[in-house]
Coordinates of C-alpha atoms in Angstrom, one line a residue:
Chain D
X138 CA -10.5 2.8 12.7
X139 CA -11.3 0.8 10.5
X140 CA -10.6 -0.1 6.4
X141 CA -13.4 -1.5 4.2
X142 CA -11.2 -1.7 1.2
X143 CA -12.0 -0.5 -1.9
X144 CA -15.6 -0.9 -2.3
X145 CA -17.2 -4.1 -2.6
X146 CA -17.5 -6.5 1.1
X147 CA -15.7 -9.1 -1.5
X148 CA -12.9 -7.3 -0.6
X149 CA -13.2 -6.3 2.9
X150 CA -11.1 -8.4 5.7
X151 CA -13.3 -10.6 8.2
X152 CA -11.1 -8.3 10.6
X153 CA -13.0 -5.3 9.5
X154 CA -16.2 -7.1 9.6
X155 CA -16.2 -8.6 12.7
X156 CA -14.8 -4.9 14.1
X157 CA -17.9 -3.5 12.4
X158 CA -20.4 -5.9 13.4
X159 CA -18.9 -5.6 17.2
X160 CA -19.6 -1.8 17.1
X161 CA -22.1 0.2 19.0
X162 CA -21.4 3.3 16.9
X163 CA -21.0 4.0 13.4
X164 CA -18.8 6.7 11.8
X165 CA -18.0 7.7 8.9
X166 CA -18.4 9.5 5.0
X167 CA -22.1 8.4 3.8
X168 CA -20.9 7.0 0.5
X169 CA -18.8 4.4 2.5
X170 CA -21.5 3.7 5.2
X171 CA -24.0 3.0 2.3
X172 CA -21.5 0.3 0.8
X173 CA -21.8 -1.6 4.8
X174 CA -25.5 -0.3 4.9
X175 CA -26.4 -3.8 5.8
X176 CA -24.3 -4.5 8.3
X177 CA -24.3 -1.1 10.3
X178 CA -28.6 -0.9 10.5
X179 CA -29.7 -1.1 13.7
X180 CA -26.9 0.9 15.0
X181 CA -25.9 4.5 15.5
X182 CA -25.0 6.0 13.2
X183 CA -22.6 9.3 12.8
X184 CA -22.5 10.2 9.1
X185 CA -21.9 13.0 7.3
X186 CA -25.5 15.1 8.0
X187 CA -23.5 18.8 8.7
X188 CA -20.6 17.5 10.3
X189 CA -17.0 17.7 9.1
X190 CA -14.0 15.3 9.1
X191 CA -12.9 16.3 11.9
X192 CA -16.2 16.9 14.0
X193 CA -17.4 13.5 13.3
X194 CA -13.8 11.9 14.5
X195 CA -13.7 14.1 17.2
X196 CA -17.5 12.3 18.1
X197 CA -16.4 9.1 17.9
X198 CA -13.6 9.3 20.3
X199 CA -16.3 11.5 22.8
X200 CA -18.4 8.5 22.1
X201 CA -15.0 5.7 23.0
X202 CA -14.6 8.1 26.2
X203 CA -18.3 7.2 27.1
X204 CA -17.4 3.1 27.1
X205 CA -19.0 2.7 23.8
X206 CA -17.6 0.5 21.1
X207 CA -16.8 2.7 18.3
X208 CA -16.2 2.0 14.5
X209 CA -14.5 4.8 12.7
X210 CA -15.1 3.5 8.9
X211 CA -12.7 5.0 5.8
X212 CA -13.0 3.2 2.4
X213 CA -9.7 1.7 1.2
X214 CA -6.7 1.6 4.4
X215 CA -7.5 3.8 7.4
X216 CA -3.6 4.6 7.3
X217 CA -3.3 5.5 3.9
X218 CA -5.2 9.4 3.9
X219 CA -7.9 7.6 5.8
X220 CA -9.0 8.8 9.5
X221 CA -6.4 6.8 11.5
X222 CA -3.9 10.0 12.0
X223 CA -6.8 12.4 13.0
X224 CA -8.4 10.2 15.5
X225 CA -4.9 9.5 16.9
X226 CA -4.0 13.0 16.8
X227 CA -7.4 13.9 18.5
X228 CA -7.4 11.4 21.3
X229 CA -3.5 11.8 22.5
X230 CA -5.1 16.0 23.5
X231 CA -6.7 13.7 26.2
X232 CA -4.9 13.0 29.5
X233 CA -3.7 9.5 29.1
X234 CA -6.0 8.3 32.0
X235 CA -9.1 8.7 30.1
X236 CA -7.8 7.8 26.5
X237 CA -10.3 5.2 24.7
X238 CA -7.9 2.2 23.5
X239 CA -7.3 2.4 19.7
X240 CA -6.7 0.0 16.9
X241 CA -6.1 0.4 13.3
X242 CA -7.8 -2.5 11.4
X243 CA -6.1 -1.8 7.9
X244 CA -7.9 -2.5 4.7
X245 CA -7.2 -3.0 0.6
X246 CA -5.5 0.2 0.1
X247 CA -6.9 2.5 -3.5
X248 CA -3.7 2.1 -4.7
X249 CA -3.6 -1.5 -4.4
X250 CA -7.1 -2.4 -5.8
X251 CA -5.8 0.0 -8.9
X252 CA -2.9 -1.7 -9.3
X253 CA -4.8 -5.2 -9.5
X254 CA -6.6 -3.9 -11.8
X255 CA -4.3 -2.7 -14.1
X256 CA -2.2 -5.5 -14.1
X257 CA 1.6 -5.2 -12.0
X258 CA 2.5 -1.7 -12.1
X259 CA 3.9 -2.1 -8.3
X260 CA 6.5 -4.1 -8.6
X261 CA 9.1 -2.1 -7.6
X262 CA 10.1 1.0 -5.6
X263 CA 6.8 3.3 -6.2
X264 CA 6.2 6.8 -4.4
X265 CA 2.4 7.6 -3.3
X266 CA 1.8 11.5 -3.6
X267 CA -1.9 13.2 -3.4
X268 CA -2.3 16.2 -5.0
X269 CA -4.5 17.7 -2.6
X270 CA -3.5 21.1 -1.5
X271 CA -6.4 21.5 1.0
X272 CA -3.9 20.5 3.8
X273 CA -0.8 20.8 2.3
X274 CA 1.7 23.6 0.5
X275 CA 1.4 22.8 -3.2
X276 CA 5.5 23.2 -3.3
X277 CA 5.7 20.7 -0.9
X278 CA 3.8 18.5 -3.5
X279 CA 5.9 19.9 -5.8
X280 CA 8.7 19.0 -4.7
X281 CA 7.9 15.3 -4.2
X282 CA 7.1 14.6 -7.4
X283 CA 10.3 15.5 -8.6
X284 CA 12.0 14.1 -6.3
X285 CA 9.7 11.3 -7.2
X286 CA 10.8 11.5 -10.8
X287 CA 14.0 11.8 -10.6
X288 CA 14.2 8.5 -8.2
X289 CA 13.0 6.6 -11.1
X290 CA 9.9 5.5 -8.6
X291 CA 6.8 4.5 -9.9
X292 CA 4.2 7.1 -8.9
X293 CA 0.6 6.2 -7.5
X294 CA -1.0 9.5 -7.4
X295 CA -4.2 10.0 -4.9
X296 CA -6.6 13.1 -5.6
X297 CA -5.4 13.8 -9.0
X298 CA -8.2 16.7 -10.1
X299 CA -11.1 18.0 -8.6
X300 CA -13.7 20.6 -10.0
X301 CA -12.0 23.5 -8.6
X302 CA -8.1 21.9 -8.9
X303 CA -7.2 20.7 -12.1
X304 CA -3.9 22.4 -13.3
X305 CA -2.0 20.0 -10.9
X306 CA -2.2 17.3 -12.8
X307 CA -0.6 18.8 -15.7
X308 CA 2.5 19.9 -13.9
X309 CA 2.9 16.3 -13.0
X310 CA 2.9 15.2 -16.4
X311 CA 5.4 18.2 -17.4
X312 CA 7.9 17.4 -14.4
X313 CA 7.4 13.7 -15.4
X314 CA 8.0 14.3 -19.1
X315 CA 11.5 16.0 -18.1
X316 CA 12.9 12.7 -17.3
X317 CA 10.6 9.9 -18.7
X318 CA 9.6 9.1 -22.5
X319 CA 6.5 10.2 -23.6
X320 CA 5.6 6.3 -24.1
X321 CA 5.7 5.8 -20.4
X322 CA 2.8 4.1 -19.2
X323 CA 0.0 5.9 -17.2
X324 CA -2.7 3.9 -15.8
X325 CA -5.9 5.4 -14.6
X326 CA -8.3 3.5 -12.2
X327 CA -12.0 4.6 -11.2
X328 CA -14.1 3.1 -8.7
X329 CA -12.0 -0.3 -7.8
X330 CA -14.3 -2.7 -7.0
X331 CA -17.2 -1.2 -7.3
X332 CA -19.9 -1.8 -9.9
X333 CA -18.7 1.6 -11.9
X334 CA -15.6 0.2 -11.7
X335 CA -12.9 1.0 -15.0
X336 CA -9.5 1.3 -15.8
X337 CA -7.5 3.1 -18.9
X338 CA -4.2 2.4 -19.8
X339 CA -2.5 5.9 -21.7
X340 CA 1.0 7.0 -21.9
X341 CA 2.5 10.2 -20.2
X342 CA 2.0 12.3 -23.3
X343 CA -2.0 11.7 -23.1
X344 CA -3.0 10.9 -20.3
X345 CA -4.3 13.9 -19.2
X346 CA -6.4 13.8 -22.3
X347 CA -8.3 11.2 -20.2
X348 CA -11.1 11.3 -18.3
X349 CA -9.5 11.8 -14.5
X350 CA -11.5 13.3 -11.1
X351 CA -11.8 13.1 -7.4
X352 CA -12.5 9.2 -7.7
X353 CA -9.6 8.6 -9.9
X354 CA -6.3 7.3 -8.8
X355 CA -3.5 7.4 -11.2
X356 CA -0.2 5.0 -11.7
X357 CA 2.5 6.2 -13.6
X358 CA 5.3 4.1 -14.7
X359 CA 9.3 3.9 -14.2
X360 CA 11.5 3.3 -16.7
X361 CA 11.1 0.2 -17.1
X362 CA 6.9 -0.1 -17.1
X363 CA 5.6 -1.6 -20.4
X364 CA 2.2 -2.6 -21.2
X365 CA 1.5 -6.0 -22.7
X366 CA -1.5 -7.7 -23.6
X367 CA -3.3 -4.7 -22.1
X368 CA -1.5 -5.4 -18.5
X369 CA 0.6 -3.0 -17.1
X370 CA 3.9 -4.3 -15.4
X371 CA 6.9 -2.9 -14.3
X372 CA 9.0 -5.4 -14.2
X373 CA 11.6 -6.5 -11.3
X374 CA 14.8 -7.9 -12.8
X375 CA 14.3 -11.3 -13.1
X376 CA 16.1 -12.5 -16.0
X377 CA 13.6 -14.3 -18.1
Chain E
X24 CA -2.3 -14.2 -8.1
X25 CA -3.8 -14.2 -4.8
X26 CA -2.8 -12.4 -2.2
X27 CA -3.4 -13.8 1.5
X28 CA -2.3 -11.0 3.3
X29 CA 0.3 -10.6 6.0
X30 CA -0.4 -13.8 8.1
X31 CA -4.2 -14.6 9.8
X32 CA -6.7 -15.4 8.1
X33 CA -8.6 -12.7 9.6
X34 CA -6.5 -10.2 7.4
X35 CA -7.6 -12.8 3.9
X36 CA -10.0 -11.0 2.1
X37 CA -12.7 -13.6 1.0
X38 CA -12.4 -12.9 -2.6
X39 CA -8.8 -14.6 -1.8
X40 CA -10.4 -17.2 -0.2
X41 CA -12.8 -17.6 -2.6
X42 CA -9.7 -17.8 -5.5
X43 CA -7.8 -20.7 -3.2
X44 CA -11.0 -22.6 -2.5
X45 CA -12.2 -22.6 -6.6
X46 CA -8.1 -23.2 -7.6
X47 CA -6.9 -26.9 -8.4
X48 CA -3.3 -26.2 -8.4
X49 CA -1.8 -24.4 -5.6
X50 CA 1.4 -22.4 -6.1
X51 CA 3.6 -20.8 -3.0
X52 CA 6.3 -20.4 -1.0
X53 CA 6.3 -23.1 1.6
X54 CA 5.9 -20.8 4.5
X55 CA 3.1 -19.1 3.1
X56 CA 1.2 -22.3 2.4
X57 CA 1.3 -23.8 5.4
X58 CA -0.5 -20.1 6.7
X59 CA -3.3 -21.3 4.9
X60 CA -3.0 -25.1 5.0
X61 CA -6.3 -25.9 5.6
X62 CA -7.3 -24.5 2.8
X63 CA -5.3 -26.2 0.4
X64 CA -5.5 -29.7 1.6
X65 CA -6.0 -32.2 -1.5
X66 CA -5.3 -29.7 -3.9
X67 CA -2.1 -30.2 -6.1
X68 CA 0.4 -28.2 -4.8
X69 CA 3.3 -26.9 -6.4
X70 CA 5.6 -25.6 -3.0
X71 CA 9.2 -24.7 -2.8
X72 CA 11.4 -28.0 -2.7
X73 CA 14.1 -27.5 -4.9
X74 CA 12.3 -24.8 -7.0
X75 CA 13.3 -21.4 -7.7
X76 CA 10.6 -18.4 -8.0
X77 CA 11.0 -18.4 -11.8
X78 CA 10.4 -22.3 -12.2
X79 CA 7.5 -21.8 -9.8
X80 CA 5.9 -19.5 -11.9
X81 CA 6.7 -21.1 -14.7
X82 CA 4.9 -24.5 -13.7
X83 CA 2.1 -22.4 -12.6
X84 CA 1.6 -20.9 -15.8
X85 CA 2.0 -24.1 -17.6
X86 CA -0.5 -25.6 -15.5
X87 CA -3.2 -22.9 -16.6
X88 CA -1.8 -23.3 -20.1
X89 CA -3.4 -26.8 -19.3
X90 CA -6.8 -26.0 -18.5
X91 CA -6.3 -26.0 -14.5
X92 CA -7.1 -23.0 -12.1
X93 CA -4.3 -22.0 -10.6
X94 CA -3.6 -20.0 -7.2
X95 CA -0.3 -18.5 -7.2
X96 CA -0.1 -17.8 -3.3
X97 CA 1.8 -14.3 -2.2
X98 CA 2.1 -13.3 0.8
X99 CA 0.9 -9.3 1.7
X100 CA -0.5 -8.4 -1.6
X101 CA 0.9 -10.3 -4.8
X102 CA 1.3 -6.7 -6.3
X103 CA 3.5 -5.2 -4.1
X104 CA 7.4 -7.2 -4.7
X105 CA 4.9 -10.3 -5.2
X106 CA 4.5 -12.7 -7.9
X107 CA 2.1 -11.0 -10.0
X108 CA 4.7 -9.1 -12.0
X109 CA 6.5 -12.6 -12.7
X110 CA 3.7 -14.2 -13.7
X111 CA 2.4 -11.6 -16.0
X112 CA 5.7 -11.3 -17.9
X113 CA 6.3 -15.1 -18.0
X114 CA 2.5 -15.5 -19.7
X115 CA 3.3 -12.4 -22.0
X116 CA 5.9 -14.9 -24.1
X117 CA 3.1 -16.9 -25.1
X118 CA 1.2 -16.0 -28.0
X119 CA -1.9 -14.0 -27.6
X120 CA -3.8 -17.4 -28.4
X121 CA -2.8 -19.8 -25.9
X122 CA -2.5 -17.2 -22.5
X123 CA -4.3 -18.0 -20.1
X124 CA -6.6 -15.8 -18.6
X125 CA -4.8 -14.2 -15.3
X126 CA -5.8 -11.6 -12.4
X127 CA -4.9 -10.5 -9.6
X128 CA -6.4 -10.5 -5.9
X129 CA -4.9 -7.9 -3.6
X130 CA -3.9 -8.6 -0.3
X131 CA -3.3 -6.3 3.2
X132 CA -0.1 -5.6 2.0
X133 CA 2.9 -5.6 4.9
X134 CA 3.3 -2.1 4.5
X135 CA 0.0 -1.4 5.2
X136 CA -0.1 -4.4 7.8
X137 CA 2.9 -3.2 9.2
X138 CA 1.7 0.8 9.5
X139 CA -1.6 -0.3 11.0
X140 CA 0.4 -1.7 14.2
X141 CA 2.6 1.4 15.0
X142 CA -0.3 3.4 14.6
X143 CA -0.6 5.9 11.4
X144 CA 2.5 6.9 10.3
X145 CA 1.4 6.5 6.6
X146 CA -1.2 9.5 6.7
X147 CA 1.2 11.7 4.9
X148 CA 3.2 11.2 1.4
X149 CA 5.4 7.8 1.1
X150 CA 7.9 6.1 -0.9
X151 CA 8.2 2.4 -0.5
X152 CA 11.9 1.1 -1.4
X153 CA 13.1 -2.5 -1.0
X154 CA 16.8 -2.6 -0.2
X155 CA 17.6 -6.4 -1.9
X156 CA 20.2 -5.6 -4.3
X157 CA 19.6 -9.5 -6.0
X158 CA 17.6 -8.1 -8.9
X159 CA 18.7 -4.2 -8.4
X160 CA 21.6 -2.5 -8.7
X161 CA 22.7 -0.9 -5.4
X162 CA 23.5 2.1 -6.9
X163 CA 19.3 2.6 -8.0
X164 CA 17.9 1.7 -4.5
X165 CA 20.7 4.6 -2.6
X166 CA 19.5 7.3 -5.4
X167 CA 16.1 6.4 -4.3
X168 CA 16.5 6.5 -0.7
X169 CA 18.4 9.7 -1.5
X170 CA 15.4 11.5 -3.1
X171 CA 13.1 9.9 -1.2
X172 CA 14.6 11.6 1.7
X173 CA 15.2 14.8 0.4
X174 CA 11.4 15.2 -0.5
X175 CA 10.7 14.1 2.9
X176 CA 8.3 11.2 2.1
X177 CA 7.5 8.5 5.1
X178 CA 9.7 5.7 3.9
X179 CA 9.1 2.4 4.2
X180 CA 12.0 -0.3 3.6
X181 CA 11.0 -3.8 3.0
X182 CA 14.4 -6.5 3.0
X183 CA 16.0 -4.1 5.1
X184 CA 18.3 -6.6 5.9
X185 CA 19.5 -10.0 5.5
X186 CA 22.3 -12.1 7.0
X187 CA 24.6 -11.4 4.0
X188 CA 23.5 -7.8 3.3
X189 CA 24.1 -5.9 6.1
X190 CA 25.3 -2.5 5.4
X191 CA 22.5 -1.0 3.2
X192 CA 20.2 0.0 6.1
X193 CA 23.3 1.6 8.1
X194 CA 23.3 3.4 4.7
X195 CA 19.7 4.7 4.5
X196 CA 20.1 5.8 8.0
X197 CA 23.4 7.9 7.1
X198 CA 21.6 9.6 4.1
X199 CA 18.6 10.0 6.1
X200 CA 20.4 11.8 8.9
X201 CA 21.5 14.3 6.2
X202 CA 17.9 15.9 6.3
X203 CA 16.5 15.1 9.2
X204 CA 17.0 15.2 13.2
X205 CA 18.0 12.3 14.8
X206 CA 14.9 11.9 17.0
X207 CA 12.9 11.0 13.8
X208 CA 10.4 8.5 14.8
X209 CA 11.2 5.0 13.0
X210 CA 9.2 2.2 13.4
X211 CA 9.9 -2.0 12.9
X212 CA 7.7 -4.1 12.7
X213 CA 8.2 -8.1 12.3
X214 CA 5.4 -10.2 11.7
X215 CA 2.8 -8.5 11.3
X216 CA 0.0 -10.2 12.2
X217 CA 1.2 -14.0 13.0
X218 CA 1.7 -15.1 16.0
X219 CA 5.6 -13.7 17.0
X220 CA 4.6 -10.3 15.8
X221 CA 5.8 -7.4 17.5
X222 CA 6.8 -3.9 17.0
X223 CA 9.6 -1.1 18.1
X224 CA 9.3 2.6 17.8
X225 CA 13.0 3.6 18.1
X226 CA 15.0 6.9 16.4
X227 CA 16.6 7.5 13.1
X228 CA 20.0 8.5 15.5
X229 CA 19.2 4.9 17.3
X230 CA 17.2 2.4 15.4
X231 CA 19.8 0.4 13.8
X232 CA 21.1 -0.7 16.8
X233 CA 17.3 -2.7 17.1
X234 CA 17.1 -6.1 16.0
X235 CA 16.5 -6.1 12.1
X236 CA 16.4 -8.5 9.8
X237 CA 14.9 -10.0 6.5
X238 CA 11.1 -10.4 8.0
X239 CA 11.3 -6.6 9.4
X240 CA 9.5 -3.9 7.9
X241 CA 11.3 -0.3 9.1
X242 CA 9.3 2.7 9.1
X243 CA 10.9 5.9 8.5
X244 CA 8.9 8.8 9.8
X245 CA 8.9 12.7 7.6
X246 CA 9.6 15.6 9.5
X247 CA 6.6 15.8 10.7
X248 CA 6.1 12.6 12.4
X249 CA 6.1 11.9 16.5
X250 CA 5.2 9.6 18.9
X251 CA 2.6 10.2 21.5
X252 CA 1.5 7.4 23.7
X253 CA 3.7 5.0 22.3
X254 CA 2.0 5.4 18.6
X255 CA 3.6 7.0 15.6
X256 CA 1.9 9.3 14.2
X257 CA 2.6 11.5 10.7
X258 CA 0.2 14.3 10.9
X259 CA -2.1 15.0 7.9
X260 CA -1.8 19.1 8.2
X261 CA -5.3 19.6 9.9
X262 CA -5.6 22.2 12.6
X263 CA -6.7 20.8 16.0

């Protein structure tokens, strides 16, 4: 399994690259592949065609089990909401005598490409919640983001809106506004390091007044996050 | 701010490379320098000696006040409990006129580092909480652990422990035992990807008893998390 980081090979460990390169086999979401595109031709290649998440994981580890050297590709860190759990989860239904050997090559995570971006939002204790419900109860989302909240974390918020999901975000920005000023910092990151690349600094009261989608990841402040000279930084203690 | 990732070089994304290799004036933490020593060789460097973190930055920023380009070294990404918060708030008492220009090159961070060795037990919602009470007051960090825990996020505890500070992690493990059973998968992992590395997957009932200490980074799995083939795994929620 292995990360590419955000977007652009600028970013991608020569870990990554020389697990890509040393690959038979190819898997993974076309919009990543076509960001490697010159360093996967010539091999084969299991994109997304008709085949789901889990089909095309469960492929590459029939195609591990066959001798081959296999390159499961997510964009950003296979272990963050990338395909390391699945194809973990899919190889241990195998007896252990015929389980492929796996490795997790981890790459620049989303959240911390956005948070370069936007300055030094990270700097202390921060939460990472998606909103997606696809897999998981909404209450159980629910529920961590006020726990979230009340903890005084900063927030980094995967999957924030979607077409058909887009009341989510709001709540956040309710339950957040319960405890938080309304001047609180909200940073919103598209496309890290790729050429569509932006940012946008808001507060809590507005940000959802910005433009936010599938390919957005949002930071929201503690506390203690200001904004200065467009940077956002929550700061860690030091007494300056 | 550059971040060089948890240790090899193989985890140094080349746009850090590319930041050390264009910089005149190299910034860092001894220990971290001499990961990437070759590197730096006949650059001026500005190391630890007698230095505090804040004077370090300080000299750094002073140096790019000068004209110089300036690699403040971090190790795991300078965003995550890294320099680039320091930095940024130390160039914000400048006026507008005279900053220097400053960004910030994620790194593998150790969490993600650290996740990638004990297999994928960041697939699911996660808090990350440092435990140094130098710059925080204990009583912030145990309300965070406390919520953290009650919304069941993954946890992951960077300075769980230091010769002086001993307690705190026997702390997380008491609170944590509150919610969930004590055959909770926890992970350690010290350095990640240097050359002592290694890794434990113990219990929440048992894992204090492991060695721990400043360069460990302790994984706290959610209630869903196991272990199969000695791997820890936090499921995502697909059906299999």
């Amino acid at each position: 399994m292995v990360g590419i980081g955000p977007g652009s090979q600028i970013d991608m460990t020569p870990r990554a690259r020389q697990a890509i390169e040393g690959a038979e086999v190819i898997v993974g979401y076309d919009t990543y592949l076509e960001l490697i595109k010159e360093l996967v031709s010539g091999k084969t290649i299991i994109g997304t065609g008709m085949m789901q998440e889990i089909d095309r994981c469960q492929a590459a580890v029939e195609q591990a089990m066959e001798g081959k050297q296999v390159a499961v590709i997510s964009s950003g860190d296979p272990g963050i909401y990338g395909m390391a759990g699945l194809v973990l989860e899919l190889v241990a239904k195998y007896p252990e005598s015929v389980q492929p050997e796996v490795s997790v090559v981890p790459g620049i995570s989303a959240v911390g490409a956005a948070a370069s971006i936007l300055g030094a939002p990270l700097m202390h204790d921060f939460a990472v919640i998606s909103l997606s419900d696809l897999l998981t109860p909404w209450e159980v989302i629910q529920k961590r983001i006020e726990m979230a909240v009340a903890g005084d974390f900063v927030i980094a918020i995967y999957n924030p809106k979607s077409i058909r999901r887009t009341s989510q975000i709001e709540t956040v920005r309710e339950i957040a506004l319960q405890h938080r000023g309304p001047e609180t910092p909200v940073g919103i990151v598209h496309h890290a390091s790729r050429t569509k690349e932006d940012m946008k600094i808001s507060t809590l009261e507005q940000f959802t007044n910005e433009h936010i989608d599938m390919f957005s990841l949002v930071i929201i402040g503690n506390s203690q996050t200001y904004v200065a000279d467009g940077k956002m930084v929550t700061p860690r203690g030091y007494r300056l």
